[in-house]
Each structure stands twice: as C-alpha cells, then as structure tokens.
Amino acid sequence: MYESPPHPRQHPAVPDCEQQPQFAAGPPPARWRYKPRRAWWRIRAVRAGSVFTVLALCALVILAIVRDQTGTHGFLVGLGLAVLPVPLLLAAFRWLDRVEPEPWRNLVFAFAWGAFAAALVAIIANSFATRWIATATADPAGAESLGATVIAPVVEESAKAAAVLLIFLFRRRDFTGIVDGVVVAGFTATGFAFTENILYLGNAFGEDQEAGASGLASVTAATFFVRIVMSPFAHPLFTVLTGIGFGLAALAPPRRRGRWRRIALPLLGLVFAMGMHALWNGSAVFGGYGFYLVYACFMVPAFALLTWLVVWTRQRELGTIAAELPAYAAAGWLLPGEPLALSSMRARSLARDAAARTHGAHAHGAGAPGGRAAARAVAEYEAFATSLAFLRHRAHRGTVGPDFTAREQELLHHLWQRREVAGPALEYAARATGRLRTPPPWQPPWQPYGYGPPPSQHPAPHRNYAAYNPYRQQ
C-alpha cells in the first residue's frame, strides 16, 4: 500500500535515546563531516598574540616619538634616569599583594599598557587638544595651561584606567578586592610614569646641552629631583584611586542590587583620580611655592592615608583567612594549626624556610623532595589555601558564581597533593611563632617537624569529592 511522504512542514521524529546507546563504528577524524569548531577570536593563542602585537606596536611608536622629541642622547639619558624608581615602586606594590598575589601575566600586561598604550594615547591626545585650543583661542599660553590642568588629567587617567577595566572584565577571577585594584593600578601608573619621565628628563638634558649647563644647577638635575626623588609616587597615587573604585566594585554582589555599585564606584574613583591629578598639575597657580604647598599639604597626607588603607585591607584579608579556614580544619582537610599559620605572613615565611631546610637535609629517598621543591610546594599550598578562604568568604557574601563547588573541589585537590610537605611545616610555624600554644602530645621520629598525626591516621588521599561534605565534622 502506498504511503504518502511527510508534509514538507512536518519535522522528522527524534529517535528515542536508550540508557546505553550503541553507535556504529564512526569514520576517522580526517573524514569527519561535522568537526567541533569555535570562533577564531576565542582561541587563547590568538588573543594573547593580538594583545602582544598591539602593545609591541604601541611601544615602537611611543619610543620613536619620544626619541624624535628628545634626540638620541637625550633619550638614552632619560631612559637611564627614569628606570631608577621603577624597581622600588613595583617591589612596593608586590609587597602589598603578598597575601593573594596577582598573576604575573596581569601585572606585566598592566605595566606594558601604562608604559606604551596609555602613554601613546596621552601624548597624541594631549598634543592634539592643546593645538586645537591654541588655534581656536589664539592664546598658546592659555592653551598650555588649560591642557595641563584639564585635558591631561582626563586623558591620562582614562587611558590608565583602561588597563584596570580590561583586567576587571577579562580576568575577573583574579580581581577580588581593593588590594588587587591598587596593585594593578599601581603597576599601570608606574609604567606610564616611566615613559613620561623619559620624555621630561630627555628634554631637560637637551636644554642643558643647548645652554651648556651641567651639574646641580642644570635643568636635568632639577627635573630629576622633582620627578624621581620627590614625587615618584605621583602617578601611582592618582591611578590607585581608580583601582580602589574597581576593587570596591569587585566586592559588590553579582545580582541586580550590586549592578549600580559596579558601575558607579569605578567612575567615582576615576573622577577622584582626575581631580587629584588636576590639582597636582595646576599647583603652579598658587605661586612660586605652589608645588611645595600642594606637595606638603595634600600629596603627602593623601599618600599616607592610602598606604594605611591598603595595609589595613591586607590585614583584613589575613583575618578572613583566619575566620574561614577553621571549617576545613574541622572537616579534616587541614591540620589544627594551619589556619593560624596561614593568617600570618611571618609564619608563612617561616614554614617555607623550615620546609627548605628540613627536606634539603633529608632528601635521600628516591621520591623525597629537595629543599627548593619543598619550599615551592609550601608556597603553592599557601596560595591555594588563601584562594580557598577568599572563595568561601565570597560565597558567604553571595558574590560567587554557580561554579563554587567545582572551584572548591579543585582547590581542595591541590591542597591534598601538597599536604604531606606543607601541613607539618605550617603546623611547626604556627607553634614557633606562638600562634598555637598547645604542646603536641607526642613527637614521633618519622615526622620531620615533630607535629601532626602519623600517616596511618591520614584520610585516604583519593577521597570521593562528590560524596564528601568538606564542612562535615569527622
């Protein structure tokens, strides 16, 4: 009997899926008709290569512009003098970030963006705006003053803030609070100040060459004293305000009630950065001693206040570790003294040193780690435990995504892999620093530090994470 074909508008039926479907042998991958594909811009190598290419082109252009304005000799002199404060500033910001260090790739990107991309945008935009104002008003002197006090702060702070915004958007997992915002902003501004100082010092050297001046009475010496000795922290101080705004936005809840905070706080920080920058650049309007007046009455107190804020925030981060990790210690993931040691920078350092000395002296077994490997394992353990504490804290605040369980299990797995080396070292550091005063019940000879349960009492390392509640009492 003839059966009519299905109507053209009628969709074919979907076959039922069995509990364990059986598939025929498929063709080799070379003959696949349907291959898994993704957009080319989602490939990690493409994105990293694009960022590197853009920054490299910006570097070539900005360095060529600076060399053209200062001359070869001025460029080399400016480069040699401008690099002096850079290591000190970067080390200071890195010191502030010791609790949960920002990945180096983010910091390198921030510095490169400030030194090349932001500096290029600033020098082009400032020059164009100043010339346009001078042409429109027929007042070159007024255009220079307006450009320095209004145009430059807006352009330069916006260009530097772009690096903080990019890391905030695309490296959100690494951007968790105020300290992260301060460190990223500080690296960006340090890079920007480095390039700007090359320009100023190179031009000053060129003026001295034309006038035949040298020594302490030269323009180069005066510029070096003002920009390198007295105010190397000026640009970082301005941009740190933007970083604080982004850091506060990172603490906002992800739901709708936190959306306006994530928008308004970075903008408010940027406005404050522009205002402080404008006050600094316009200090000459207060007379011959305007620079020193603004420096003493405003810049130094602001720098001290922000330094105190960042140090206080770091202490709060250590307090978060001390408050969140005991739950994991009670569940058996950590030894009792580990939360106390992990909440002290001195105990952390002592644990790394103790692991290096102990394992370096007793690394005779085939699989025993050496001193450097043991210290590195403890450092990694400290970093993972810190991330775990902050993850749990954000979960309490409601600022963590639906992948909380997967991220927690991943961090617990990393801790478990390094527990044999790091646990006793941190337990020893907690007792050595006086943070854990209860004496150990016994000290077996197998334990290199004399603290902790024997291996027979350790839970199995291959615990089924899916069926295990890490907050349940054992």
XYZ file of C-alpha atoms in Angstrom:
474
model
C 0.000 0.000 0.000
C 1.352 3.397 -0.955
C 2.199 5.752 1.940
C 2.448 9.446 1.265
C 5.646 11.184 2.334
C 5.514 13.524 5.320
C 4.324 17.048 4.778
C 7.175 19.448 3.953
C 6.380 21.481 7.098
C 6.341 18.400 9.332
C 9.578 17.871 11.340
C 11.073 14.351 11.341
C 10.698 12.443 14.570
C 13.583 12.369 17.003
C 14.702 8.817 17.853
C 14.438 7.748 21.475
C 17.665 7.724 23.428
C 18.394 4.417 25.107
C 20.009 4.136 28.501
C 23.241 2.936 26.878
C 23.039 3.777 23.174
C 25.152 1.739 20.773
C 26.827 3.536 17.902
C 28.280 2.003 14.780
C 31.970 2.476 14.098
C 32.479 6.053 13.047
C 34.838 7.372 10.371
C 38.342 8.532 11.317
C 38.702 12.199 12.367
C 40.184 13.142 8.972
C 36.883 12.207 7.299
C 34.540 13.853 9.793
C 31.847 15.963 8.177
C 30.926 17.756 11.391
C 34.012 18.937 13.237
C 33.963 20.835 16.548
C 34.710 24.436 15.733
C 34.910 27.640 17.682
C 35.327 31.254 16.683
C 38.937 32.148 15.942
C 38.931 35.032 18.422
C 38.153 32.594 21.246
C 41.424 30.742 20.752
C 43.766 31.603 23.617
C 46.871 31.866 21.435
C 45.097 34.291 19.088
C 44.026 36.559 21.924
C 47.442 36.509 23.588
C 49.147 37.156 20.251
C 46.788 40.051 19.499
C 47.471 41.705 22.865
C 51.231 41.255 22.446
C 51.128 42.660 18.897
C 49.134 45.733 19.918
C 51.420 46.507 22.846
C 54.543 45.928 20.746
C 53.315 48.331 18.062
C 52.443 50.913 20.709
C 55.928 50.502 22.192
C 57.633 51.063 18.848
C 55.533 54.142 18.086
C 55.795 55.810 21.500
C 59.538 55.202 21.801
C 60.044 56.598 18.297
C 58.037 59.707 19.213
C 59.975 60.226 22.448
C 63.305 59.756 20.701
C 62.254 62.225 17.994
C 61.411 64.857 20.623
C 64.444 64.327 22.858
C 67.153 63.218 20.437
C 69.213 60.081 20.774
C 71.437 61.303 23.614
C 68.508 62.798 25.500
C 66.540 59.583 25.061
C 69.350 57.454 26.485
C 69.928 59.797 29.428
C 66.202 59.971 30.165
C 65.896 56.188 29.927
C 68.783 55.631 32.333
C 67.403 58.063 34.908
C 63.706 57.158 34.543
C 64.294 53.467 35.220
C 65.728 54.107 38.714
C 62.452 54.312 40.722
C 60.673 51.571 38.748
C 62.019 48.522 40.661
C 61.305 50.177 44.016
C 57.710 51.041 43.099
C 56.998 47.616 41.614
C 58.513 45.899 44.658
C 56.366 48.035 46.981
C 53.156 47.131 45.161
C 54.164 43.482 45.010
C 54.797 43.545 48.761
C 51.252 44.776 49.336
C 49.977 41.843 47.270
C 51.724 39.065 49.207
C 48.566 37.581 50.760
C 46.972 36.516 47.457
C 49.458 37.539 44.736
C 48.108 38.734 41.417
C 49.281 36.564 38.482
C 52.375 37.957 36.822
C 50.744 37.935 33.393
C 48.212 40.501 34.641
C 50.895 42.698 36.164
C 53.123 42.559 33.085
C 50.152 43.494 30.929
C 49.281 46.391 33.257
C 52.825 47.774 33.230
C 53.145 47.410 29.453
C 49.774 49.053 28.900
C 50.749 52.032 31.031
C 54.219 52.394 29.535
C 53.212 52.028 25.881
C 49.484 52.109 25.093
C 48.369 54.677 27.688
C 51.445 56.848 27.092
C 50.848 56.799 23.334
C 47.187 57.763 23.715
C 48.122 60.528 26.150
C 50.873 62.108 24.064
C 48.747 62.127 20.897
C 45.512 63.289 22.545
C 47.187 65.952 24.696
C 49.114 67.396 21.745
C 46.047 67.444 19.507
C 43.813 69.039 22.158
C 46.376 71.682 23.107
C 46.950 72.681 19.467
C 43.227 72.808 18.787
C 42.628 75.066 21.810
C 45.560 77.304 20.853
C 44.208 77.676 17.305
C 40.639 78.302 18.464
C 41.534 80.851 21.152
C 44.697 82.342 19.612
C 46.260 82.074 23.079
C 49.068 79.492 23.107
C 49.994 80.194 26.752
C 46.422 79.741 27.909
C 46.101 76.591 25.828
C 49.173 75.097 27.510
C 47.799 75.888 30.971
C 44.360 74.519 30.135
C 45.864 71.422 28.578
C 47.990 70.697 31.653
C 45.263 71.264 34.251
C 42.150 69.950 32.444
C 42.930 67.954 29.316
C 45.925 65.959 30.561
C 44.295 64.639 33.779
C 41.190 63.492 31.908
C 43.084 61.859 29.040
C 45.881 60.268 31.061
C 43.728 58.879 33.865
C 41.210 57.492 31.381
C 43.985 55.813 29.394
C 45.469 54.250 32.524
C 42.056 53.197 33.832
C 41.518 51.191 30.645
C 44.090 48.614 31.818
C 42.319 48.189 35.156
C 38.988 47.870 33.347
C 40.301 45.193 30.980
C 41.681 43.065 33.807
C 38.482 43.611 35.790
C 36.385 42.360 32.865
C 38.522 39.569 31.412
C 40.464 38.377 34.471
C 37.605 38.682 36.930
C 38.614 35.591 38.892
C 41.961 37.232 39.749
C 40.367 40.587 40.638
C 38.713 40.062 44.016
C 39.138 43.180 46.148
C 40.729 46.513 46.948
C 44.308 45.245 47.128
C 44.046 43.754 43.629
C 42.742 47.070 42.279
C 45.530 49.006 43.978
C 48.258 46.686 42.695
C 47.011 46.610 39.095
C 46.545 50.390 39.072
C 49.972 50.893 40.638
C 51.732 48.767 38.017
C 49.885 50.588 35.226
C 50.734 54.036 36.570
C 54.366 53.061 37.209
C 54.711 52.079 33.551
C 53.103 55.341 32.440
C 55.339 57.443 34.699
C 58.391 55.580 33.386
C 57.716 56.623 29.787
C 56.701 60.150 30.769
C 59.871 60.598 32.810
C 61.975 59.593 29.797
C 60.353 62.421 27.850
C 60.752 65.062 30.566
C 64.312 64.126 31.515
C 65.360 63.784 27.873
C 64.009 67.255 27.032
C 65.701 68.701 30.117
C 69.006 67.182 29.031
C 68.541 68.695 25.575
C 68.004 72.147 27.099
C 71.160 71.770 29.156
C 73.122 70.768 26.072
C 71.987 73.876 24.226
C 72.670 76.180 27.199
C 75.915 74.472 28.190
C 74.677 73.872 31.744
C 75.723 70.926 33.874
C 75.889 69.754 37.468
C 73.383 70.514 40.189
C 72.412 73.824 38.583
C 71.195 72.102 35.402
C 67.587 71.608 34.348
C 68.195 67.855 34.257
C 69.178 67.794 37.946
C 66.136 69.877 38.907
C 63.792 67.675 36.883
C 65.336 64.542 38.358
C 64.904 65.877 41.896
C 61.239 66.821 41.390
C 60.056 63.814 39.399
C 62.289 60.977 40.612
C 63.257 61.920 44.164
C 60.281 63.886 45.491
C 57.292 62.537 43.576
C 57.906 59.123 42.036
C 54.587 58.037 43.570
C 52.521 60.836 41.973
C 51.071 58.917 39.029
C 50.583 55.705 41.049
C 48.794 57.736 43.716
C 46.335 59.178 41.187
C 45.528 55.892 39.488
C 45.289 53.975 42.760
C 42.048 55.881 43.409
C 40.646 54.337 40.234
C 41.906 50.945 41.365
C 40.160 51.326 44.725
C 36.905 52.061 42.892
C 37.248 48.868 40.858
C 38.241 46.940 43.993
C 35.079 48.052 45.784
C 33.077 47.135 42.688
C 34.582 43.638 42.801
C 33.135 43.218 46.298
C 29.617 44.119 45.143
C 27.083 41.267 44.939
C 26.552 39.858 41.435
C 22.803 40.338 41.459
C 20.897 43.397 40.299
C 21.267 45.241 43.592
C 25.039 45.348 43.030
C 24.953 46.410 39.389
C 24.926 50.151 40.070
C 27.768 49.805 42.542
C 29.868 48.033 39.915
C 29.284 50.953 37.562
C 29.283 53.946 39.914
C 32.253 53.106 42.147
C 34.870 52.806 39.347
C 33.578 56.034 37.797
C 33.759 57.782 41.170
C 37.305 56.573 41.678
C 38.241 57.795 38.197
C 36.761 61.235 38.925
C 38.779 61.497 42.143
C 41.920 60.435 40.264
C 41.334 63.134 37.655
C 40.711 65.743 40.357
C 43.905 64.914 42.260
C 45.873 64.881 39.018
C 44.448 68.289 38.030
C 45.341 69.745 41.440
C 48.886 68.441 41.101
C 49.356 69.792 37.582
C 47.752 73.130 38.491
C 49.865 73.690 41.595
C 51.730 76.471 39.768
C 48.678 78.754 40.071
C 49.389 79.059 43.808
C 52.594 80.968 43.122
C 56.264 80.095 43.168
C 55.860 77.798 46.133
C 52.619 76.261 44.885
C 54.280 72.933 44.107
C 55.704 72.578 47.604
C 52.433 73.745 49.170
C 50.360 71.136 47.339
C 53.046 68.516 47.935
C 53.228 69.066 51.704
C 49.576 69.806 52.466
C 47.861 67.402 50.097
C 50.035 64.824 48.340
C 51.956 63.539 51.356
C 48.855 63.177 53.599
C 46.939 61.517 50.750
C 49.800 59.104 50.155
C 49.994 58.251 53.858
C 46.216 57.752 54.065
C 46.113 55.452 51.049
C 49.104 53.482 52.327
C 47.323 52.958 55.637
C 44.137 51.916 53.803
C 45.956 49.300 51.743
C 47.860 47.886 54.734
C 44.638 47.775 56.758
C 42.899 45.989 53.901
C 45.691 43.436 53.772
C 45.303 42.792 57.489
C 41.603 42.240 56.927
C 42.457 39.679 54.265
C 44.598 37.818 56.794
C 41.673 37.989 59.202
C 39.434 36.470 56.540
C 41.832 33.547 56.217
C 41.794 33.034 59.986
C 37.980 33.091 60.027
C 37.232 30.873 57.013
C 39.828 28.087 57.081
C 38.982 26.573 60.508
C 35.909 24.982 58.896
C 38.205 22.979 56.636
C 40.469 22.127 59.580
C 37.451 20.815 61.499
C 36.497 18.698 58.477
C 39.969 17.154 58.350
C 41.393 18.891 55.299
C 43.866 20.996 57.316
C 45.847 20.428 60.489
C 44.657 22.447 63.507
C 47.492 24.967 63.399
C 47.388 25.641 59.651
C 44.703 28.384 59.684
C 46.717 30.240 62.326
C 49.943 29.959 60.343
C 48.295 30.893 57.044
C 46.904 34.088 58.599
C 50.408 35.332 59.484
C 52.926 36.476 56.884
C 55.781 35.743 59.325
C 54.559 32.190 59.907
C 54.180 31.627 56.160
C 57.764 32.651 55.541
C 58.967 30.515 58.446
C 57.108 27.486 57.058
C 58.778 27.841 53.660
C 62.213 28.206 55.216
C 61.657 25.243 57.534
C 60.498 23.023 54.665
C 63.534 24.005 52.588
C 65.980 23.262 55.408
C 64.373 20.025 56.540
C 63.825 18.441 53.149
C 67.119 19.743 51.845
C 68.952 17.991 54.675
C 66.972 14.724 54.499
C 66.338 14.337 50.755
C 67.864 10.875 50.484
C 64.868 8.826 49.337
C 64.055 8.183 45.699
C 60.851 10.215 45.812
C 61.790 12.678 48.544
C 61.535 16.338 47.525
C 64.562 18.587 47.732
C 64.754 21.813 49.658
C 63.664 24.085 46.807
C 60.876 21.753 45.742
C 59.588 21.549 49.322
C 59.617 25.333 49.747
C 57.826 25.723 46.424
C 55.215 23.157 47.499
C 54.575 25.096 50.718
C 54.295 28.386 48.802
C 51.810 26.840 46.384
C 49.890 25.340 49.308
C 49.668 28.779 50.930
C 48.409 30.341 47.696
C 45.743 27.666 47.172
C 44.614 27.836 50.809
C 44.306 31.624 50.548
C 42.220 31.330 47.397
C 40.035 28.762 49.157
C 39.443 31.093 52.121
C 38.524 34.013 49.863
C 36.283 31.788 47.756
C 34.386 30.679 50.853
C 34.177 34.289 52.068
C 32.701 35.430 48.758
C 30.213 32.564 48.964
C 29.071 33.894 52.333
C 28.642 37.362 50.829
C 26.752 35.984 47.849
C 29.326 37.207 45.327
C 30.358 33.827 43.916
C 29.017 32.152 40.790
C 27.347 28.767 40.346
C 30.743 27.102 39.854
C 31.577 27.437 43.554
C 31.520 23.682 44.231
C 33.768 22.844 41.284
C 36.264 25.548 42.227
C 36.256 24.457 45.866
C 36.895 20.841 44.942
C 39.719 21.860 42.623
C 41.415 23.859 45.371
C 40.967 21.045 47.894
C 42.559 18.657 45.428
C 45.588 20.930 45.039
C 45.915 21.201 48.811
C 45.703 17.446 49.236
C 48.507 16.874 46.748
C 50.872 19.104 48.773
C 49.607 18.300 52.260
C 52.338 15.836 53.194
C 55.038 18.513 52.880
C 53.139 21.719 53.675
C 50.945 20.584 56.563
C 53.697 19.769 59.082
C 55.705 22.843 58.038
C 52.771 25.181 58.677
C 51.941 23.397 61.941
C 55.535 23.903 63.037
C 55.441 27.580 62.019
C 52.235 28.136 63.998
C 53.912 26.797 67.153
C 57.250 28.505 66.538
C 55.587 31.919 66.190
C 53.463 31.394 69.294
C 50.146 31.380 67.427
C 49.413 27.792 68.539
C 50.421 27.348 72.168
C 49.043 23.856 72.838
C 52.028 21.469 73.098
C 51.988 18.385 70.894
C 51.013 15.132 72.617
C 53.963 13.270 71.146
C 56.707 13.696 68.604
C 57.287 10.576 66.507
C 60.709 10.223 64.889
C 59.279 9.916 61.366
C 57.807 13.403 61.432
C 60.449 15.950 60.258
C 58.904 18.825 62.253
C 57.621 16.833 65.235
C 53.941 17.763 64.758
C 50.938 16.156 63.129
C 49.230 12.769 63.075
C 51.024 9.699 61.717
C 50.368 8.590 58.133
C 48.131 5.756 59.334
C 45.678 8.337 60.679
C 45.561 10.398 57.485
C 42.342 10.057 55.482
C 42.668 8.391 52.102
C 44.120 10.841 49.536
C 41.692 9.774 46.825
C 38.535 10.869 48.584
C 35.317 10.949 46.578
C 34.738 14.705 46.444
C 31.223 14.364 45.059
C 30.033 12.392 48.092
C 32.018 14.336 50.669
C 30.859 17.421 52.532
C 34.012 19.386 53.430
C 32.202 21.164 56.280
C 31.001 17.972 57.997
C 32.704 17.060 61.256
C 34.733 13.869 61.019
